[in-house]
CSV table of N, CA, C and O in Angstrom, one decimal:
chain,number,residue,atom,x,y,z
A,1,UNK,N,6.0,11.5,17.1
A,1,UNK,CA,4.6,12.0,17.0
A,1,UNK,C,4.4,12.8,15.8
A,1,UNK,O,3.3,12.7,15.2
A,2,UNK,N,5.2,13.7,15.3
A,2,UNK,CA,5.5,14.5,14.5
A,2,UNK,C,5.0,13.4,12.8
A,2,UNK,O,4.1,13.5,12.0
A,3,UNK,N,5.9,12.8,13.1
A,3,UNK,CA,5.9,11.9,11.6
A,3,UNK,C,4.5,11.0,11.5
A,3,UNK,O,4.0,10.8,10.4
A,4,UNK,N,3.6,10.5,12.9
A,4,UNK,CA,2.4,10.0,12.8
A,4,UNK,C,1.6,11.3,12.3
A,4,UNK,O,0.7,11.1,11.6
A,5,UNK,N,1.9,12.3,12.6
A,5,UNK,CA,0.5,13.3,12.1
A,5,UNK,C,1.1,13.6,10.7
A,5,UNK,O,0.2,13.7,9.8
A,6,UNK,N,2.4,13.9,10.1
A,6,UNK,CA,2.3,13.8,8.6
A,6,UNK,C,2.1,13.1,7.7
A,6,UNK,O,2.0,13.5,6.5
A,7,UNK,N,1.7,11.3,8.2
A,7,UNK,CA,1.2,10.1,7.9
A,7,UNK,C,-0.2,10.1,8.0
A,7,UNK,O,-0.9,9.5,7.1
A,8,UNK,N,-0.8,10.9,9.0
A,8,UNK,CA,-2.6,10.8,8.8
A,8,UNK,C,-2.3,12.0,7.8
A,8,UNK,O,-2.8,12.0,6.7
A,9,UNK,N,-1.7,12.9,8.1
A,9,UNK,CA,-2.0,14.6,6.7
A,9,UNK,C,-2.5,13.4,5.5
A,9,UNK,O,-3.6,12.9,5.3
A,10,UNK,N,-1.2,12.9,4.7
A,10,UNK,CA,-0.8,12.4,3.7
A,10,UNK,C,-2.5,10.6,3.7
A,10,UNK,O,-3.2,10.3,2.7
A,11,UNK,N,-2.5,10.4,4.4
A,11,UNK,CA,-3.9,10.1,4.0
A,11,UNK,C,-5.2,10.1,4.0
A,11,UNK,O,-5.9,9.2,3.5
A,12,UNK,N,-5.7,11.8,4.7
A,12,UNK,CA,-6.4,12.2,4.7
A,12,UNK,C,-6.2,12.7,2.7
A,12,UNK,O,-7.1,12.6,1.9
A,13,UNK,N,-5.1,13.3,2.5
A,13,UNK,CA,-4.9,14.0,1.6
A,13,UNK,C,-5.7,12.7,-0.1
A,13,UNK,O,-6.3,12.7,-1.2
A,14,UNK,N,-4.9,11.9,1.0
A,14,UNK,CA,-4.7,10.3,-0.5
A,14,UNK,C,-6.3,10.2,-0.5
A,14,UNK,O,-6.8,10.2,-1.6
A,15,UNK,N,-7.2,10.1,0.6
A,15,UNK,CA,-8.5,10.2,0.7
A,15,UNK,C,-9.5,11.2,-0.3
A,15,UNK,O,-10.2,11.0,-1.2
A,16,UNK,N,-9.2,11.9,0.1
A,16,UNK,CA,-9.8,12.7,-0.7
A,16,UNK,C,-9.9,13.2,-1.9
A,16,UNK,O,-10.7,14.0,-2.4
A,17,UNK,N,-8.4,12.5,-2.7
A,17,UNK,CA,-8.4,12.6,-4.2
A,17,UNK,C,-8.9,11.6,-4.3
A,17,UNK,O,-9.7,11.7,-5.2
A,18,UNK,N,-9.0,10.2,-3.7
A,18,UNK,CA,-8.9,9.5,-4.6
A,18,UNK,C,-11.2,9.2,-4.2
A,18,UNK,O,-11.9,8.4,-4.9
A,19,UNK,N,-11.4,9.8,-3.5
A,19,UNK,CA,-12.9,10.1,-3.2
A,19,UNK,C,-13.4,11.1,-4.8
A,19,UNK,O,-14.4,11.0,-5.5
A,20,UNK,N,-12.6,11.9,-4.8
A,20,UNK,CA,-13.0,13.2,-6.1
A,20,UNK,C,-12.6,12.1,-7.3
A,20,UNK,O,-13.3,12.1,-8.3
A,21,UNK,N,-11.5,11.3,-7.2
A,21,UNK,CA,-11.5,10.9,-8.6
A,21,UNK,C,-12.5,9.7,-9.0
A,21,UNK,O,-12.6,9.3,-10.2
A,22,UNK,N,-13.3,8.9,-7.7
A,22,UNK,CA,-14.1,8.3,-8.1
A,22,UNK,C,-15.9,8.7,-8.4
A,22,UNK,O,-16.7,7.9,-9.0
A,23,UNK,N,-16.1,10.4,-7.6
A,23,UNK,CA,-16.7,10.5,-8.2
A,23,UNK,C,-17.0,11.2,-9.2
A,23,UNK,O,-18.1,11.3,-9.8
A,24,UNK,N,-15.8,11.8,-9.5
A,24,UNK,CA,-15.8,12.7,-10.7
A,24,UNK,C,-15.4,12.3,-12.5
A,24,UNK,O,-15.5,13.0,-13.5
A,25,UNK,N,-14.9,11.1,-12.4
A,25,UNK,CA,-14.5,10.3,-13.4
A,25,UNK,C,-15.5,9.3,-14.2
A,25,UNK,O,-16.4,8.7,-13.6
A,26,UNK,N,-15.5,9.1,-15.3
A,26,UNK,CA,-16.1,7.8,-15.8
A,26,UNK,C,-14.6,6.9,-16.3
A,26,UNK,O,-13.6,7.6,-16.7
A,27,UNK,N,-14.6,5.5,-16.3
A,27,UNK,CA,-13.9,4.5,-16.6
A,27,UNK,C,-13.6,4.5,-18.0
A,27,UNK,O,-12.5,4.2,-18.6
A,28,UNK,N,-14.6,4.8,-18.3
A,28,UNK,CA,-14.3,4.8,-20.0
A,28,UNK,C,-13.8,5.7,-20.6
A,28,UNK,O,-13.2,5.5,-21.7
A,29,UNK,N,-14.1,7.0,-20.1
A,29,UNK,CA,-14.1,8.4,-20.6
A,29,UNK,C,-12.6,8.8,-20.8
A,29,UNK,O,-12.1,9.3,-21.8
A,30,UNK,N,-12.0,8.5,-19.5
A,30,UNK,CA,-10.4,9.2,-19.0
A,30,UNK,C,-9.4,8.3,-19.8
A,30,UNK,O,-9.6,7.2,-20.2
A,31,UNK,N,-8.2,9.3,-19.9
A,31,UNK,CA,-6.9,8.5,-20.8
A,31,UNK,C,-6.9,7.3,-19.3
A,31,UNK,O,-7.4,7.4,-18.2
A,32,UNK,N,-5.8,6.1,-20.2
A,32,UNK,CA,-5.7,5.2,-19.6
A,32,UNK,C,-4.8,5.7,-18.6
A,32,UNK,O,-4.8,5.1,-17.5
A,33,UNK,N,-3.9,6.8,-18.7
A,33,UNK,CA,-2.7,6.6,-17.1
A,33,UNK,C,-3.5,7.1,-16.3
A,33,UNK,O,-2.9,7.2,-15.2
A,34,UNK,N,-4.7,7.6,-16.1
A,34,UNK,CA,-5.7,7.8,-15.3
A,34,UNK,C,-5.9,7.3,-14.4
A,34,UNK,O,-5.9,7.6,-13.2
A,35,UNK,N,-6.3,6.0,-15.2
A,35,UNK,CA,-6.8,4.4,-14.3
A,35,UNK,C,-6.3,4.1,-13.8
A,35,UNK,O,-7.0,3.3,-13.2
A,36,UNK,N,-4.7,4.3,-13.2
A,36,UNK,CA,-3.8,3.8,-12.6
A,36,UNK,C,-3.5,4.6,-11.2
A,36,UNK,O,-2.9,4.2,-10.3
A,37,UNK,N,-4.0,5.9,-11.5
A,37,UNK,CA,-4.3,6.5,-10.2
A,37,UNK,C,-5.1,6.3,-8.9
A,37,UNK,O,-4.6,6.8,-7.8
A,38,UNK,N,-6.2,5.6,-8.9
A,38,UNK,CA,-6.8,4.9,-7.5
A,38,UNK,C,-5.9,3.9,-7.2
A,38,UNK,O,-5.5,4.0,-6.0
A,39,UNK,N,-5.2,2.7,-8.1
A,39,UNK,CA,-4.3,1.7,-7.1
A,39,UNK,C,-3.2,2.6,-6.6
A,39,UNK,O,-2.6,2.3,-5.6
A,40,UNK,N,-2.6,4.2,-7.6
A,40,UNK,CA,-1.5,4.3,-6.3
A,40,UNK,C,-1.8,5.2,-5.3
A,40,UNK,O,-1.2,5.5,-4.2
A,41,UNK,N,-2.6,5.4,-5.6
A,41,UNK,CA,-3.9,6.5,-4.0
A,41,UNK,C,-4.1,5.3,-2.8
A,41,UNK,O,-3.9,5.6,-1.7
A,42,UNK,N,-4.7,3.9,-3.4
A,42,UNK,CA,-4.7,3.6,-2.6
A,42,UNK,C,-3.4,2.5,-1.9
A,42,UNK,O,-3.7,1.8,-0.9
A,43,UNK,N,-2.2,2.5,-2.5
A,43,UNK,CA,-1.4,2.1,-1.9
A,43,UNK,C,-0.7,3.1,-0.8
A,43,UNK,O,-0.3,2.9,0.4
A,44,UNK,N,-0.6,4.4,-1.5
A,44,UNK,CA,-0.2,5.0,-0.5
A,44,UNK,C,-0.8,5.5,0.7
A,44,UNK,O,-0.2,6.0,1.6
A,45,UNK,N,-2.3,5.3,0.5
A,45,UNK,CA,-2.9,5.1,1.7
A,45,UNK,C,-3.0,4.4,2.9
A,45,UNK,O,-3.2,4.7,4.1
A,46,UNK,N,-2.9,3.0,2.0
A,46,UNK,CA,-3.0,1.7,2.9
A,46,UNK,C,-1.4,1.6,4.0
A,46,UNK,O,-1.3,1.2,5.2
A,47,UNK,N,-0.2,2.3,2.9
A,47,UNK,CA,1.0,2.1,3.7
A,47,UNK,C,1.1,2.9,4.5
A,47,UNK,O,1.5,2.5,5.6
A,48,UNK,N,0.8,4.1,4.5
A,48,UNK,CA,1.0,5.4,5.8
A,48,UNK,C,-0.3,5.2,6.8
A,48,UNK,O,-0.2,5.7,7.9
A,49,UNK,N,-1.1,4.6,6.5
A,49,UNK,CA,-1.9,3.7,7.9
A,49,UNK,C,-1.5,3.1,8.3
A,49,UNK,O,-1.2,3.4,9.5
A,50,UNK,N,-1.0,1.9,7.8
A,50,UNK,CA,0.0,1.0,8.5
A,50,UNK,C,0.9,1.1,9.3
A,50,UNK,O,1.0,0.7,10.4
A,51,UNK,N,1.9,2.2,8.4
A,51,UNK,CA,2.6,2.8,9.1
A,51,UNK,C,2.6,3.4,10.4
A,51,UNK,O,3.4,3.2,11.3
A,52,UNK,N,2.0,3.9,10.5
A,52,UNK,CA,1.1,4.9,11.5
A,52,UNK,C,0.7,3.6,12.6
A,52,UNK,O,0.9,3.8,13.8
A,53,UNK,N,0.2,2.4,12.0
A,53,UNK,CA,-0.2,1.6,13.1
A,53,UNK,C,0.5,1.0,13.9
A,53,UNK,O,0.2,0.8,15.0
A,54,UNK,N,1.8,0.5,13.3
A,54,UNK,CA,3.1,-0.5,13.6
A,54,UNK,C,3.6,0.9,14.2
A,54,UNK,O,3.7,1.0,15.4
A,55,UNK,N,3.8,2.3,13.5
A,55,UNK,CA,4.1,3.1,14.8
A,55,UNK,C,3.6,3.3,16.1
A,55,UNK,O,4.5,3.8,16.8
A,56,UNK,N,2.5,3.2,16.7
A,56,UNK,CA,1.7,3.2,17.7
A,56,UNK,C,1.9,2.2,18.7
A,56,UNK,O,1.6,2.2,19.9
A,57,UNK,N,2.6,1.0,17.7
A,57,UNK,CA,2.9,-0.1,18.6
A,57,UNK,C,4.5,-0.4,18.9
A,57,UNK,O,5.2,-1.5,19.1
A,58,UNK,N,4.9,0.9,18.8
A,58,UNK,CA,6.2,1.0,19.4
A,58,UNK,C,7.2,0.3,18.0
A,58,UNK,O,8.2,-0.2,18.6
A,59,UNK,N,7.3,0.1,17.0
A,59,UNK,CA,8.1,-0.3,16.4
A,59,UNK,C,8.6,1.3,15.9
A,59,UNK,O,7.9,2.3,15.9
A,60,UNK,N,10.1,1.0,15.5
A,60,UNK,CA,10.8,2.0,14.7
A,60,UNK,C,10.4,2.6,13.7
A,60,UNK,O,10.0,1.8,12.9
A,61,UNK,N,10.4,4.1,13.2
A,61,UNK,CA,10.1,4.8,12.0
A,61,UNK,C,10.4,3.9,10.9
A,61,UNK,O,9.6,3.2,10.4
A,62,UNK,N,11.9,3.9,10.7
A,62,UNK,CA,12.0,3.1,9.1
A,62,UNK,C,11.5,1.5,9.1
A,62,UNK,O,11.0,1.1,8.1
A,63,UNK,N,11.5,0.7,10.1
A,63,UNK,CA,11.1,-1.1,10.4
A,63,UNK,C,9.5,-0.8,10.1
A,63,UNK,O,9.0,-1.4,9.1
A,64,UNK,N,8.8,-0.1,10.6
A,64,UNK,CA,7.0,0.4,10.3
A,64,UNK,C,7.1,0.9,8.8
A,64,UNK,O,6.3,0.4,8.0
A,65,UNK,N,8.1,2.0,8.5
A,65,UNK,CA,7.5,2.0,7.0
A,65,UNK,C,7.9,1.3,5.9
A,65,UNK,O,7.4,1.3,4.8
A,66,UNK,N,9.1,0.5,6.3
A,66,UNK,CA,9.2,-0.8,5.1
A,66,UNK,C,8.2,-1.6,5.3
A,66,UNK,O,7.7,-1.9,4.2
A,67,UNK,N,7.7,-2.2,6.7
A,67,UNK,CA,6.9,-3.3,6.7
A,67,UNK,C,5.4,-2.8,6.0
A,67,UNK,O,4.8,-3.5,5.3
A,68,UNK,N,4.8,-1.3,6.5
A,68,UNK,CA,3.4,-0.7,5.8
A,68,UNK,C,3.9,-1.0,4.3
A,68,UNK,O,3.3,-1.9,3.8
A,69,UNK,N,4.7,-0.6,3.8
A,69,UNK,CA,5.4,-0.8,2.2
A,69,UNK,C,4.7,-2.5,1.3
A,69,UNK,O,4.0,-2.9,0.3
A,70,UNK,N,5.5,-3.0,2.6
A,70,UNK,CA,5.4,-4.5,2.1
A,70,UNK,C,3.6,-5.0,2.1
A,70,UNK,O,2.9,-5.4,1.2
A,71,UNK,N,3.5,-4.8,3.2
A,71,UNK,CA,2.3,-5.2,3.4
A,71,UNK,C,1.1,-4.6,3.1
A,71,UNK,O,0.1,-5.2,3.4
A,72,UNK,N,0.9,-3.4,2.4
A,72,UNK,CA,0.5,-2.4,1.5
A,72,UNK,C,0.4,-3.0,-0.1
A,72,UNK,O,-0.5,-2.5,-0.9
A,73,UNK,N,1.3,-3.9,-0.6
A,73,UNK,CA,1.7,-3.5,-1.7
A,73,UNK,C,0.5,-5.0,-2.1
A,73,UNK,O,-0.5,-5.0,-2.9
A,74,UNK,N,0.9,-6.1,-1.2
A,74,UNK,CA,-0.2,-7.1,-1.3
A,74,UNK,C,-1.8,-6.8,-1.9
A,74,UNK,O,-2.3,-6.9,-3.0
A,75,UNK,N,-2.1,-6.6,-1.1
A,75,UNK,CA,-4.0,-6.2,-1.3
A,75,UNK,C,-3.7,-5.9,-2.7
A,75,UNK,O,-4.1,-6.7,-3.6
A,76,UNK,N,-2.8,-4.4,-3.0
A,76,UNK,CA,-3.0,-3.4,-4.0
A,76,UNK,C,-2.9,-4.9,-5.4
A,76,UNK,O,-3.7,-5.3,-6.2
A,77,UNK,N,-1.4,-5.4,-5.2
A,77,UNK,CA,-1.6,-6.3,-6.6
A,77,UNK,C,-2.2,-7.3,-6.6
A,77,UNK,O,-1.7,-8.1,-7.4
A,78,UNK,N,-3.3,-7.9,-5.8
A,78,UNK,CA,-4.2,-8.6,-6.2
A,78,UNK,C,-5.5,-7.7,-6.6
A,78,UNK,O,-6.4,-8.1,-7.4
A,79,UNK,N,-5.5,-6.6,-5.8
A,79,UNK,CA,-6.6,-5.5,-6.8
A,79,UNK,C,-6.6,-5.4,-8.1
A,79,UNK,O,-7.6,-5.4,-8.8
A,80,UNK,N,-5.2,-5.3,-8.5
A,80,UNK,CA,-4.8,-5.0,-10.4
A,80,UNK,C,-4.9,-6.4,-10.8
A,80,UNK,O,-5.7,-6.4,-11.7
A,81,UNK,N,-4.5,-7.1,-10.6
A,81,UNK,CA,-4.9,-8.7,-11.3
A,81,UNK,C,-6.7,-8.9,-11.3
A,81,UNK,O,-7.5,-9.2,-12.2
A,82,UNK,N,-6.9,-8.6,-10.0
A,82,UNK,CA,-8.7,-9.2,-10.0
A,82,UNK,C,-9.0,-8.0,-11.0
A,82,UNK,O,-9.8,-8.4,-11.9
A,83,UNK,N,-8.6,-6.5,-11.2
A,83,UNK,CA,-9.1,-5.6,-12.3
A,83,UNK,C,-9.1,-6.2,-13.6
A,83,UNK,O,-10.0,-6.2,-14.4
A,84,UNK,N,-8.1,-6.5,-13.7
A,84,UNK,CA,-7.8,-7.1,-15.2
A,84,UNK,C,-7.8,-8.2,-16.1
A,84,UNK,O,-7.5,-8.6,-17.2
A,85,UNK,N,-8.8,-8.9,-14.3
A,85,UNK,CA,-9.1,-10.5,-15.2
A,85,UNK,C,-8.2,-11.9,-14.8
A,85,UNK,O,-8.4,-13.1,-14.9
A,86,UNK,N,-6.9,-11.0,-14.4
A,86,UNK,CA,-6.0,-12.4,-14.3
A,86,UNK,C,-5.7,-13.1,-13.2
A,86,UNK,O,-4.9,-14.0,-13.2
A,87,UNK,N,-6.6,-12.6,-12.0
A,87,UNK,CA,-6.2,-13.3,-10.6
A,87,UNK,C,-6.7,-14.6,-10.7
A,87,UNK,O,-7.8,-14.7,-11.2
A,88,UNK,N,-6.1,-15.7,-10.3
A,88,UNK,CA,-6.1,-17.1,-10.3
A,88,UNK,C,-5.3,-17.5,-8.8
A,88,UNK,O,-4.4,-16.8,-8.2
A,89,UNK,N,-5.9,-18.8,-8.5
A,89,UNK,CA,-5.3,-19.3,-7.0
A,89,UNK,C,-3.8,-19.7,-7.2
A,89,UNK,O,-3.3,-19.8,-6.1
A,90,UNK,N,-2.9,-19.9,-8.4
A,90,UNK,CA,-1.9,-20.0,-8.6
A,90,UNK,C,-1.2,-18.6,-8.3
A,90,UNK,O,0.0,-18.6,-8.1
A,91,UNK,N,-1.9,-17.3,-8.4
A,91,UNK,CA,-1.2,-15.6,-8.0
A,91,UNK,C,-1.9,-15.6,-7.1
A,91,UNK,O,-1.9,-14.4,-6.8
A,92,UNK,N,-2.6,-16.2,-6.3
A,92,UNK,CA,-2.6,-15.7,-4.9
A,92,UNK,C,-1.6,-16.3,-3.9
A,92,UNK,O,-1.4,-15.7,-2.8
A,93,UNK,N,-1.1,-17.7,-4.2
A,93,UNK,CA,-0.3,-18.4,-4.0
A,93,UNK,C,1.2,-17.8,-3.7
A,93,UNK,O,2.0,-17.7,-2.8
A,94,UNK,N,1.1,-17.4,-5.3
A,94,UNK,CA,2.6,-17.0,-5.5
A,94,UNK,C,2.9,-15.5,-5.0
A,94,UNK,O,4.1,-15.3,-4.6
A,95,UNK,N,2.1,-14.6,-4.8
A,95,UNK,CA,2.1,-13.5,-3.8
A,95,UNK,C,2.2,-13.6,-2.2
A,95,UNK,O,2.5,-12.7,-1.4
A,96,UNK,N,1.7,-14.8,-2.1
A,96,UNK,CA,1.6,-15.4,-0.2
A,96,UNK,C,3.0,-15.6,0.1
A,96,UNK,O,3.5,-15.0,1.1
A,97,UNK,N,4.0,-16.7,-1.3
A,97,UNK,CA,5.0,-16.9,-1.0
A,97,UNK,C,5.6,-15.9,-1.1
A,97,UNK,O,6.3,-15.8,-0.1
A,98,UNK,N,6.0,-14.6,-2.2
A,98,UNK,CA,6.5,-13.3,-1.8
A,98,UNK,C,6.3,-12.8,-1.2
A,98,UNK,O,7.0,-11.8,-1.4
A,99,UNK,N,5.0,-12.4,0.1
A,99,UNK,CA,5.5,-11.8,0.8
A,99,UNK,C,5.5,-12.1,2.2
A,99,UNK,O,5.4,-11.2,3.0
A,100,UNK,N,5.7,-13.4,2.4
A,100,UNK,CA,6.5,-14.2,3.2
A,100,UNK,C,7.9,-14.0,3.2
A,100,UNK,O,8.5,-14.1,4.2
A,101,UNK,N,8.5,-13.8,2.0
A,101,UNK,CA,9.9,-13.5,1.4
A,101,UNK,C,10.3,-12.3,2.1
A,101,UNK,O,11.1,-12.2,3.1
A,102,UNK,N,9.4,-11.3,1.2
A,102,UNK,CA,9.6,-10.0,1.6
A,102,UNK,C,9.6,-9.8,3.0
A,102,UNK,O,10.7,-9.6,3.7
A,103,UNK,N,8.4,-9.8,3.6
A,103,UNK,CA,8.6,-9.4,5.2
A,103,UNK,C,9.5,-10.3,5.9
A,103,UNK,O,9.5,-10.1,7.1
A,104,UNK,N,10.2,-11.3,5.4
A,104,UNK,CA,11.4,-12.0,6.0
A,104,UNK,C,12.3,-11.3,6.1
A,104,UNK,O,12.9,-11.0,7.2
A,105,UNK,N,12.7,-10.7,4.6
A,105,UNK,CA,13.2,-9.7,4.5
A,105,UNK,C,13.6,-8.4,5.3
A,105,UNK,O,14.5,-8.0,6.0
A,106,UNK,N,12.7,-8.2,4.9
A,106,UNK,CA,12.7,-6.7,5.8
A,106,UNK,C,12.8,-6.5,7.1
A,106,UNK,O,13.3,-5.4,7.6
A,107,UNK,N,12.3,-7.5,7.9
A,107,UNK,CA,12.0,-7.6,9.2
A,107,UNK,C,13.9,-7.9,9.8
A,107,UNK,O,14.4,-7.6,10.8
A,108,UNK,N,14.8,-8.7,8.7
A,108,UNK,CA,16.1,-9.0,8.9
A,108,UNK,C,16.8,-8.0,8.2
A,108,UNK,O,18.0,-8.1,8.6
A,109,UNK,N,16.6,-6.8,7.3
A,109,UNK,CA,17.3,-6.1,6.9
A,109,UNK,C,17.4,-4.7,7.8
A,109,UNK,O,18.3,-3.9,7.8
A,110,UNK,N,16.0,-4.7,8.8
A,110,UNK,CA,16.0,-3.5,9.7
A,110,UNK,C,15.6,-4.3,11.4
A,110,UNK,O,14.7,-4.0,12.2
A,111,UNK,N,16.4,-5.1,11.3
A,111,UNK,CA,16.7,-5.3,12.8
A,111,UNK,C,18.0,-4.5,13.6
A,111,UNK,O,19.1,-4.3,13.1
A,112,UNK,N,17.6,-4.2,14.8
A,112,UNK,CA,18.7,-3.7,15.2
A,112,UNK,C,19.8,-4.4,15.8
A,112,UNK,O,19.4,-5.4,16.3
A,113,UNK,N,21.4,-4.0,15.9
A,113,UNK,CA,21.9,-4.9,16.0
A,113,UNK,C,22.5,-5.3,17.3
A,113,UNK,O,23.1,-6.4,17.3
């Protein structure tokens, strides 16, 4: 229970910068490593929800935050491709098939034994 309420702290926390940095910023204005702060605001958002969610449903601490990880990281890099122009059905493809990989993965590297 402990680790679910340091998971909402942590994105309430990721919320609210990344609320101040949208409205307190222009796109054009800020150095570029700037720009790169909402995708990891919102990855680390998207994963300690997750996490938090797969914990609720009775899966293990570390099996919930690899899989929020995995499944987190999706959305975010087709966010950065659709930002920069290069998403095509051929990278949505090829992201389906890694993280098919991945959560194969993971789900076999934190099974219990």
């Amino acid at each position: 229970m402990k680790a679910m309420k340091k998971h909402l702290i942590i994105s309430a926390i990721c919320l609210v910068v990344l609320l101040a940095t949208f409205m307190g910023t222009n796109a054009t204005k800020v150095p570029s490593f700037l720009l790169m702060l909402p995708f990891m605001l919102l990855f680390v958002l998207m994963a300690s929800l997750l996490s938090t969610i797969f914990r609720l449903q009775g899966i293990s601490a570390l099996r919930s935050w690899r899989t929020g990880l995995v499944l987190a990281g999706v959305p975010i890099i087709l966010l950065v491709l659709q930002s920069i122009g290069q998403l095509t059905v051929k990278d949505v493809l090829t992201i389906a098939v890694l993280l098919g990989v991945s959560y194969f993965y993971v789900s076999r590297s934190t099974a219990s034994p």
